Amino acid sequence: MQFVEEAGAEPADTTAALLAQVRAGDVRAFERLLADHYGFIYKTAFRWLGHKSDAEDVTQSVCMRLADAITRFDGRSKFTSWLYSVTLNAVRDLQRSRQCQGRQVDAVSHVARTASAPDQEDQLRVDDIWRVVRQLPDKQRDAVLLVFGEQLSQAEAAVIMGCKEVTVSWHIHNARKALKDLL
């Protein structure tokens, strides 16, 4: 079972060249960097939120923040790892704003389908699993989505989550126990 589509990620050397141009003030390089990573940002936001319009809102927010935030990218990690962090912060900001406004919305509520083709049933089951994963406590959810949803290594997930690799393993262990009860 494949949870993530293989994205045609931009080669690291092209991204590095664009980042150098952006730092030099090249607006077109910034536009290209955004265009190259727009799908990545959207996919990440959608994986966390499970709702198209929310993912679009977060993607737009990240794109607007990126002009200022890119100056804080120091190159110690991969650009996409840093971009995950920026995107996840925007996701959490959206979630917090909704809680503060008292408008908690089930991010993945769907109209019940009366009939599903056999191949759709598998996708519905995967959608159900991800909906349950999104209900896990924050750290467990993030670890599972990064490692299994985004197919990152636990070391890469640790960088994004700002913790040790063993901590990611612990969160995944606890998530598995919780998922056994929920599924």
mmCIF file of C-alpha atoms in Angstrom:
data_model
loop_
_atom_site.group_PDB
_atom_site.id
_atom_site.type_symbol
_atom_site.label_atom_id
_atom_site.label_comp_id
_atom_site.label_asym_id
_atom_site.label_seq_id
_atom_site.Cartn_x
_atom_site.Cartn_y
_atom_site.Cartn_z
ATOM 1 C CA MET A 1 0.000 0.000 0.000
ATOM 2 C CA GLN A 2 1.485 3.377 -1.036
ATOM 3 C CA PHE A 3 0.397 6.412 0.987
ATOM 4 C CA VAL A 4 2.420 9.084 -0.793
ATOM 5 C CA GLU A 5 2.665 9.791 -4.462
ATOM 6 C CA GLU A 6 6.226 9.927 -5.678
ATOM 7 C CA ALA A 7 6.733 13.614 -6.250
ATOM 8 C CA GLY A 8 9.109 14.858 -8.874
ATOM 9 C CA ALA A 9 11.108 16.776 -6.298
ATOM 10 C CA GLU A 10 13.403 19.488 -7.521
ATOM 11 C CA PRO A 11 17.073 18.429 -7.445
ATOM 12 C CA ALA A 12 18.947 19.763 -4.422
ATOM 13 C CA ASP A 13 21.499 21.607 -6.564
ATOM 14 C CA THR A 14 18.730 23.499 -8.393
ATOM 15 C CA THR A 15 17.085 24.423 -5.096
ATOM 16 C CA ALA A 16 20.443 25.547 -3.688
ATOM 17 C CA ALA A 17 21.061 27.704 -6.759
ATOM 18 C CA LEU A 18 17.603 29.246 -6.476
ATOM 19 C CA LEU A 19 18.132 29.944 -2.776
ATOM 20 C CA ALA A 20 21.397 31.735 -3.548
ATOM 21 C CA GLN A 21 19.624 33.836 -6.169
ATOM 22 C CA VAL A 22 16.758 34.593 -3.773
ATOM 23 C CA ARG A 23 19.222 35.754 -1.122
ATOM 24 C CA ALA A 24 20.738 38.045 -3.759
ATOM 25 C CA GLY A 25 17.289 39.617 -4.243
ATOM 26 C CA ASP A 26 16.215 37.848 -7.446
ATOM 27 C CA VAL A 27 12.403 38.007 -7.488
ATOM 28 C CA ARG A 28 12.082 35.580 -10.408
ATOM 29 C CA ALA A 29 14.177 33.011 -8.551
ATOM 30 C CA PHE A 30 11.803 33.361 -5.590
ATOM 31 C CA GLU A 31 8.818 32.839 -7.897
ATOM 32 C CA ARG A 32 10.455 29.729 -9.369
ATOM 33 C CA LEU A 33 11.277 28.390 -5.897
ATOM 34 C CA LEU A 34 7.616 28.851 -4.922
ATOM 35 C CA ALA A 35 6.412 27.213 -8.130
ATOM 36 C CA ASP A 36 8.784 24.270 -7.642
ATOM 37 C CA HIS A 37 7.647 23.651 -4.057
ATOM 38 C CA TYR A 38 3.979 24.721 -4.167
ATOM 39 C CA GLY A 39 2.751 21.136 -4.628
ATOM 40 C CA PHE A 40 4.990 19.943 -1.805
ATOM 41 C CA ILE A 41 3.536 22.563 0.562
ATOM 42 C CA TYR A 42 -0.048 21.756 -0.464
ATOM 43 C CA LYS A 43 0.454 17.988 -0.146
ATOM 44 C CA THR A 44 1.953 18.402 3.310
ATOM 45 C CA ALA A 45 -0.856 20.692 4.488
ATOM 46 C CA PHE A 46 -3.492 18.366 3.082
ATOM 47 C CA ARG A 47 -1.941 15.340 4.773
ATOM 48 C CA TRP A 48 -2.210 17.098 8.154
ATOM 49 C CA LEU A 49 -5.589 18.735 7.675
ATOM 50 C CA GLY A 50 -7.416 16.338 5.356
ATOM 51 C CA HIS A 51 -9.513 19.085 3.796
ATOM 52 C CA LYS A 52 -8.852 20.741 0.451
ATOM 53 C CA SER A 53 -9.859 24.308 1.308
ATOM 54 C CA ASP A 54 -7.909 24.270 4.580
ATOM 55 C CA ALA A 55 -4.836 22.932 2.768
ATOM 56 C CA GLU A 56 -5.196 25.668 0.150
ATOM 57 C CA ASP A 57 -5.441 28.319 2.895
ATOM 58 C CA VAL A 58 -2.307 27.002 4.606
ATOM 59 C CA THR A 59 -0.447 26.774 1.304
ATOM 60 C CA GLN A 60 -1.238 30.396 0.519
ATOM 61 C CA SER A 61 -0.232 31.423 4.031
ATOM 62 C CA VAL A 62 3.111 29.609 3.723
ATOM 63 C CA CYS A 63 3.776 31.217 0.344
ATOM 64 C CA MET A 64 3.148 34.663 1.811
ATOM 65 C CA ARG A 65 5.326 33.956 4.872
ATOM 66 C CA LEU A 66 8.122 32.448 2.825
ATOM 67 C CA ALA A 67 9.412 35.764 1.503
ATOM 68 C CA ASP A 68 10.323 36.793 5.042
ATOM 69 C CA ALA A 69 10.984 33.354 6.520
ATOM 70 C CA ILE A 70 13.461 32.285 3.854
ATOM 71 C CA THR A 71 16.058 34.613 5.359
ATOM 72 C CA ARG A 72 16.030 32.351 8.439
ATOM 73 C CA PHE A 73 16.872 29.217 6.444
ATOM 74 C CA ASP A 74 20.490 28.553 7.414
ATOM 75 C CA GLY A 75 21.163 25.489 5.269
ATOM 76 C CA ARG A 76 21.951 23.151 8.181
ATOM 77 C CA SER A 77 19.098 20.883 7.085
ATOM 78 C CA LYS A 78 17.569 20.077 3.722
ATOM 79 C CA PHE A 79 15.375 22.847 2.359
ATOM 80 C CA THR A 80 12.381 20.495 2.277
ATOM 81 C CA SER A 81 12.878 19.601 5.956
ATOM 82 C CA TRP A 82 12.856 23.293 6.811
ATOM 83 C CA LEU A 83 9.830 23.807 4.542
ATOM 84 C CA TYR A 84 7.998 20.993 6.391
ATOM 85 C CA SER A 85 8.540 22.887 9.632
ATOM 86 C CA VAL A 86 7.271 26.152 8.168
ATOM 87 C CA THR A 87 4.227 24.366 6.735
ATOM 88 C CA LEU A 88 3.478 22.488 9.954
ATOM 89 C CA ASN A 89 3.686 25.746 11.900
ATOM 90 C CA ALA A 90 1.129 27.256 9.518
ATOM 91 C CA VAL A 91 -1.089 24.175 9.954
ATOM 92 C CA ARG A 92 -0.915 24.547 13.738
ATOM 93 C CA ASP A 93 -1.645 28.273 13.469
ATOM 94 C CA LEU A 94 -4.795 27.504 11.476
ATOM 95 C CA GLN A 95 -5.850 24.871 13.984
ATOM 96 C CA ARG A 96 -5.251 27.228 16.930
ATOM 97 C CA SER A 97 -7.181 30.056 15.282
ATOM 98 C CA ARG A 98 -10.135 27.747 14.738
ATOM 99 C CA GLN A 99 -10.073 26.620 18.362
ATOM 100 C CA CYS A 100 -9.855 30.204 19.606
ATOM 101 C CA GLN A 101 -12.837 31.156 17.486
ATOM 102 C CA GLY A 102 -14.802 28.199 18.757
ATOM 103 C CA ARG A 103 -15.276 26.905 15.220
ATOM 104 C CA GLN A 104 -13.748 23.481 15.465
ATOM 105 C CA VAL A 105 -14.571 21.687 12.277
ATOM 106 C CA ASP A 106 -14.071 18.031 11.483
ATOM 107 C CA ALA A 107 -11.377 18.432 8.819
ATOM 108 C CA VAL A 108 -12.325 15.326 6.972
ATOM 109 C CA SER A 109 -16.096 15.179 7.129
ATOM 110 C CA HIS A 110 -17.420 13.724 3.947
ATOM 111 C CA VAL A 111 -20.874 13.293 2.575
ATOM 112 C CA ALA A 112 -21.723 9.634 2.927
ATOM 113 C CA ARG A 113 -21.389 7.865 -0.365
ATOM 114 C CA THR A 114 -24.189 5.501 -1.180
ATOM 115 C CA ALA A 115 -22.169 3.274 -3.474
ATOM 116 C CA SER A 116 -18.463 2.773 -3.964
ATOM 117 C CA ALA A 117 -16.636 0.910 -6.655
ATOM 118 C CA PRO A 118 -14.325 -1.844 -5.360
ATOM 119 C CA ASP A 119 -11.185 0.238 -5.997
ATOM 120 C CA GLN A 120 -12.748 3.154 -4.163
ATOM 121 C CA GLU A 121 -13.333 1.005 -1.100
ATOM 122 C CA ASP A 122 -9.597 0.606 -0.584
ATOM 123 C CA GLN A 123 -9.134 4.364 -0.844
ATOM 124 C CA LEU A 124 -11.994 4.940 1.601
ATOM 125 C CA ARG A 125 -10.284 2.598 4.085
ATOM 126 C CA VAL A 126 -6.995 4.499 3.703
ATOM 127 C CA ASP A 127 -8.886 7.776 4.165
ATOM 128 C CA ASP A 128 -10.465 6.359 7.344
ATOM 129 C CA ILE A 129 -7.060 5.353 8.693
ATOM 130 C CA TRP A 130 -5.606 8.827 8.062
ATOM 131 C CA ARG A 131 -8.671 10.445 9.664
ATOM 132 C CA VAL A 132 -8.037 8.386 12.812
ATOM 133 C CA VAL A 133 -4.303 9.186 12.686
ATOM 134 C CA ARG A 134 -5.133 12.918 12.594
ATOM 135 C CA GLN A 135 -7.037 12.432 15.879
ATOM 136 C CA LEU A 136 -3.946 11.176 17.732
ATOM 137 C CA PRO A 137 -2.139 13.484 20.164
ATOM 138 C CA ASP A 138 -0.010 16.052 18.313
ATOM 139 C CA LYS A 139 3.421 14.432 18.684
ATOM 140 C CA GLN A 140 2.163 10.949 17.825
ATOM 141 C CA ARG A 141 0.224 12.261 14.826
ATOM 142 C CA ASP A 142 3.212 14.225 13.548
ATOM 143 C CA ALA A 143 5.566 11.259 13.894
ATOM 144 C CA VAL A 144 3.207 8.885 12.081
ATOM 145 C CA LEU A 145 2.420 11.328 9.281
ATOM 146 C CA LEU A 146 6.076 12.175 8.698
ATOM 147 C CA VAL A 147 7.379 8.599 8.789
ATOM 148 C CA PHE A 148 4.509 6.695 7.182
ATOM 149 C CA GLY A 149 2.575 9.389 5.321
ATOM 150 C CA GLU A 150 5.514 11.325 3.946
ATOM 151 C CA GLN A 151 7.865 8.304 3.975
ATOM 152 C CA LEU A 152 10.673 10.145 5.739
ATOM 153 C CA SER A 153 13.220 8.385 7.881
ATOM 154 C CA GLN A 154 12.857 8.691 11.625
ATOM 155 C CA ALA A 155 16.033 10.801 11.623
ATOM 156 C CA GLU A 156 14.486 13.252 9.134
ATOM 157 C CA ALA A 157 11.272 13.328 11.153
ATOM 158 C CA ALA A 158 13.306 14.092 14.286
ATOM 159 C CA VAL A 159 14.875 17.118 12.590
ATOM 160 C CA ILE A 160 11.460 18.430 11.553
ATOM 161 C CA MET A 161 9.904 17.751 14.959
ATOM 162 C CA GLY A 162 12.882 19.220 16.805
ATOM 163 C CA CYS A 163 13.547 16.135 18.916
ATOM 164 C CA LYS A 164 15.771 13.060 19.036
ATOM 165 C CA GLU A 165 15.258 10.084 16.737
ATOM 166 C CA VAL A 166 14.511 7.827 19.699
ATOM 167 C CA THR A 167 11.715 10.214 20.693
ATOM 168 C CA VAL A 168 10.160 9.812 17.239
ATOM 169 C CA SER A 169 10.340 6.033 17.708
ATOM 170 C CA TRP A 170 8.613 6.380 21.071
ATOM 171 C CA HIS A 171 5.809 8.500 19.594
ATOM 172 C CA ILE A 172 5.293 5.940 16.808
ATOM 173 C CA HIS A 173 5.222 3.107 19.358
ATOM 174 C CA ASN A 174 2.564 4.914 21.393
ATOM 175 C CA ALA A 175 0.602 5.754 18.245
ATOM 176 C CA ARG A 176 0.538 2.086 17.209
ATOM 177 C CA LYS A 177 -0.878 1.133 20.610
ATOM 178 C CA ALA A 178 -3.521 3.856 20.372
ATOM 179 C CA LEU A 179 -4.418 2.939 16.785
ATOM 180 C CA LYS A 180 -5.006 -0.700 17.747
ATOM 181 C CA ASP A 181 -7.771 0.516 20.070
ATOM 182 C CA LEU A 182 -9.196 3.038 17.580
ATOM 183 C CA LEU A 183 -9.254 0.897 14.437
#
